[in-house]
PDB file of C-alpha atoms in Angstrom:
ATOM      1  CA  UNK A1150      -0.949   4.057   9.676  1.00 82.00           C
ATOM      2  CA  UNK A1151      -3.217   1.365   9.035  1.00 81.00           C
ATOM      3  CA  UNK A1152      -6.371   1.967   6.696  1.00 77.00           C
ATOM      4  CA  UNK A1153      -9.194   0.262   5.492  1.00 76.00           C
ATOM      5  CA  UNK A1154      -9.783   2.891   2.293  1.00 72.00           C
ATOM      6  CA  UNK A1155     -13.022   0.979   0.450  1.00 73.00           C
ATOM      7  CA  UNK A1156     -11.330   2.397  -3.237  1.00 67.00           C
ATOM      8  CA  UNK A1157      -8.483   5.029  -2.095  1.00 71.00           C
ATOM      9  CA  UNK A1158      -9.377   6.256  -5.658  1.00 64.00           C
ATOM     10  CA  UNK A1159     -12.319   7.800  -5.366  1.00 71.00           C
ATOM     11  CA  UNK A1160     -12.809  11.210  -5.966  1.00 70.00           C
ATOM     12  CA  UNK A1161     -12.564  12.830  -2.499  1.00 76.00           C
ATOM     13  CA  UNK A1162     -10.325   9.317  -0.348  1.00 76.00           C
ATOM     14  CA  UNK A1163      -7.131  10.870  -2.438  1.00 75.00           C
ATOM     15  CA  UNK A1164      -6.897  14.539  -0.590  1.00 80.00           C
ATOM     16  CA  UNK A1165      -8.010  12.830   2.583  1.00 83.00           C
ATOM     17  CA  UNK A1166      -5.686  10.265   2.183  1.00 82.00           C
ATOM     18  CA  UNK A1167      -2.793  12.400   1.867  1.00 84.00           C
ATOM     19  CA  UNK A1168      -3.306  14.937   4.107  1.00 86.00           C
ATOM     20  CA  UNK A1169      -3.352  11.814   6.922  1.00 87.00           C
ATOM     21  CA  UNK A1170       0.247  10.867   5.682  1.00 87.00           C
ATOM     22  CA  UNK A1171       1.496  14.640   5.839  1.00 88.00           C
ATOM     23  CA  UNK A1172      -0.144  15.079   8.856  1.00 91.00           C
ATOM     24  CA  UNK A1173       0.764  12.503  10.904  1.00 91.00           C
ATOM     25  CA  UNK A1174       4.220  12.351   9.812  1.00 91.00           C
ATOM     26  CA  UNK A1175       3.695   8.737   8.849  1.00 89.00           C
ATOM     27  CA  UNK A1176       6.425   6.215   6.925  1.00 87.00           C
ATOM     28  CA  UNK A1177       4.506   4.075   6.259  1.00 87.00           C
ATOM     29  CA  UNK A1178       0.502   2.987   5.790  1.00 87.00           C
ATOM     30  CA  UNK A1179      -0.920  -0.349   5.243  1.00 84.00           C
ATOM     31  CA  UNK A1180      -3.899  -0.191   3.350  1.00 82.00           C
ATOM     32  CA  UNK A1181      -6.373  -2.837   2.489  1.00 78.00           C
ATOM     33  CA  UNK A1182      -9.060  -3.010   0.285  1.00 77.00           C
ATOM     34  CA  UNK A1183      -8.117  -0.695  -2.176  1.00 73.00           C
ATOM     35  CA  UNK A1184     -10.127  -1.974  -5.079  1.00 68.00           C
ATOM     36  CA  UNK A1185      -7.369  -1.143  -7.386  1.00 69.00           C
ATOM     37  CA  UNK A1186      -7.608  -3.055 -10.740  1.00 63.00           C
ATOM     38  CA  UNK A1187      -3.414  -3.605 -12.055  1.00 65.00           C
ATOM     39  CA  UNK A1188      -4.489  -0.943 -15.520  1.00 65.00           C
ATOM     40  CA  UNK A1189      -4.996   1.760 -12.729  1.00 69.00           C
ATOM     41  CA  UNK A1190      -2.055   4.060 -12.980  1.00 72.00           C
ATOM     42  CA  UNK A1191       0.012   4.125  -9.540  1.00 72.00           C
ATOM     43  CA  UNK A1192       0.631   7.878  -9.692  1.00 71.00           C
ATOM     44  CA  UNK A1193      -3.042   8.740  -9.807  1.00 72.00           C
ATOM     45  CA  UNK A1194      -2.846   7.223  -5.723  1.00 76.00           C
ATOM     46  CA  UNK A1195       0.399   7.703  -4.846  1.00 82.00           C
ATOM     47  CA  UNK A1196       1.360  11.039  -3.006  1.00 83.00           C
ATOM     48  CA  UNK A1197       4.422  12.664  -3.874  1.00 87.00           C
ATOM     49  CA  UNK A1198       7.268  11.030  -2.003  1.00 89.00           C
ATOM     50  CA  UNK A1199       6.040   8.310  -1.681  1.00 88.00           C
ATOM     51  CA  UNK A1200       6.690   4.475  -3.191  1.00 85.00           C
ATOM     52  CA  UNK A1201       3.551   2.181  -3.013  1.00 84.00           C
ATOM     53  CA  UNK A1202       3.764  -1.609  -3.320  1.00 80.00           C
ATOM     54  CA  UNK A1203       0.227  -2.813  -4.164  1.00 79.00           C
ATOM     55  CA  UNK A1204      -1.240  -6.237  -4.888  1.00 74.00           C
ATOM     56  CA  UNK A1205      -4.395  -5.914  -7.053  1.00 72.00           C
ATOM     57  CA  UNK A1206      -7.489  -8.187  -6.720  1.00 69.00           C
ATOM     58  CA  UNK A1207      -8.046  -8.905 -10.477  1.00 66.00           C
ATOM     59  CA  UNK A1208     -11.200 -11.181 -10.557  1.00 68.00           C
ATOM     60  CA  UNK A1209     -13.482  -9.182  -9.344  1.00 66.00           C
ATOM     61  CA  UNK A1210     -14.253  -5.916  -7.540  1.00 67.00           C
ATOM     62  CA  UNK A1211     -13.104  -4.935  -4.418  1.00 66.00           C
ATOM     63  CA  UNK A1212      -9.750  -6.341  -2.232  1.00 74.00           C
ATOM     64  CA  UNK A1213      -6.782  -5.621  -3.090  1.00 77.00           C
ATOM     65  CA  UNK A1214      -3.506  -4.474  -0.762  1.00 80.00           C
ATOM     66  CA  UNK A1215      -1.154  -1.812  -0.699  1.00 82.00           C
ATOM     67  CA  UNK A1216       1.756  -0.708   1.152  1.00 84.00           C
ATOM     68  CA  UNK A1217       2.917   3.025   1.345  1.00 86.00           C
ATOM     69  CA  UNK A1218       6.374   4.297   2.148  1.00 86.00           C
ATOM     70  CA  UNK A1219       8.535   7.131   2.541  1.00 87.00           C
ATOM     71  CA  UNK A1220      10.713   7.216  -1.187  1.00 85.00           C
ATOM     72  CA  UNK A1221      13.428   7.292   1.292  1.00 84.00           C
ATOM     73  CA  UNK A1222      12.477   4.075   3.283  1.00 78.00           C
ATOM     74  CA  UNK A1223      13.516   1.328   0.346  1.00 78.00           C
ATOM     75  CA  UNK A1224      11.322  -1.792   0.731  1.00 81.00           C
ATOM     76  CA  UNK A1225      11.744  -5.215  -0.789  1.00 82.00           C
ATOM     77  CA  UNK A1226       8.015  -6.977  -1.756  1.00 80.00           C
ATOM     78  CA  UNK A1227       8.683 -10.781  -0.546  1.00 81.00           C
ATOM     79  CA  UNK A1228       6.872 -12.848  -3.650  1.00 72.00           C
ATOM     80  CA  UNK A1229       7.572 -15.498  -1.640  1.00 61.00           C
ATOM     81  CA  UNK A1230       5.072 -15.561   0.185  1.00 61.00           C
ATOM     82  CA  UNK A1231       2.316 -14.581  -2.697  1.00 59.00           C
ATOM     83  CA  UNK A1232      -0.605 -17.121  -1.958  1.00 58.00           C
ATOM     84  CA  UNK A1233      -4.505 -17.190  -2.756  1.00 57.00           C
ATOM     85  CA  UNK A1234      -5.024 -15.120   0.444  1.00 64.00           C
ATOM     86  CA  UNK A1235      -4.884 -11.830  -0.516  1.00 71.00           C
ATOM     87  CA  UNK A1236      -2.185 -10.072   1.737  1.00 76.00           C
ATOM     88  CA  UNK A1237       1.215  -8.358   0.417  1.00 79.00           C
ATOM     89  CA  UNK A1238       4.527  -9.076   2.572  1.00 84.00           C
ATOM     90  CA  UNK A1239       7.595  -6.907   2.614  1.00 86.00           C
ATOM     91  CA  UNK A1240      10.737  -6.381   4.358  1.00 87.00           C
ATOM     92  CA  UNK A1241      12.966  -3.883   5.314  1.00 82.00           C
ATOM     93  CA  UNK A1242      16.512  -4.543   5.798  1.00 82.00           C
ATOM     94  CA  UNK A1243      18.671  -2.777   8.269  1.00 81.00           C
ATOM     95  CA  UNK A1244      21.968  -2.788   9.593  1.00 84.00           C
ATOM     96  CA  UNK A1245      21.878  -6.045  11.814  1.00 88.00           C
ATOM     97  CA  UNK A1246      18.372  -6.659  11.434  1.00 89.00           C
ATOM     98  CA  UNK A1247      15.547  -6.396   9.191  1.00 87.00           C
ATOM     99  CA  UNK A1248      11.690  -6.152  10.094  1.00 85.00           C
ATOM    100  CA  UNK A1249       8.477  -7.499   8.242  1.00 86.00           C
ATOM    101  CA  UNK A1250       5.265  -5.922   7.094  1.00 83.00           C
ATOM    102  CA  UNK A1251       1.912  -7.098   5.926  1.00 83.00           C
ATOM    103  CA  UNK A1252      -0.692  -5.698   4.272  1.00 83.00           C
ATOM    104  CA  UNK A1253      -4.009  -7.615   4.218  1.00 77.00           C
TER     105      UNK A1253
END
């Protein structure tokens, strides 16, 4: 699931939010512009069960990534690729391959 959430904090995105996820049996959710500062606790956001990865825009309001996933579903965040642009990497390892996700 992919998700544009305009502050995933706000009073009524969190239910909403979660009952997507549930509903749609979903893995994982991308999820830009979260407007998450890093002094925001990540269990106020994150639904039981689930792991989030976030990048937090710090300077000023708004921005900010975030990737969602299954506790089950163990992803690695790829700091290599941390720039200026405002996007969060990760990758999943499997047997014989491994895939990439970005959240921008």
């Amino acid at each position: 699931m992919v998700l544009n959430a305009r502050s995933i904090a706000k009073e009524d995105s969190y239910p909403v939010f979660y009952a997507e996820l549930i509903d749609n049996n979903c893995d994982i959710s991308l999820v830009c512009k979260t407007w998450r500062k890093e002094n925001f606790a990540t269990h106020l956001i994150c639904p039981p069960g689930f792991t989030l990865l976030r990048n937090d825009r710090e300077e000023r309001k708004g921005g900010g990534a975030a990737i969602f996933c299954r506790s089950d579903r163990k992803f690695e965040i790829l700091e290599e690729f941390a720039n200026d642009f405002e996007c969060m990497w990760a990758r999943k390892s499997i047997p014989n391959s491994a895939f990439h996700i970005c959240s921008m």
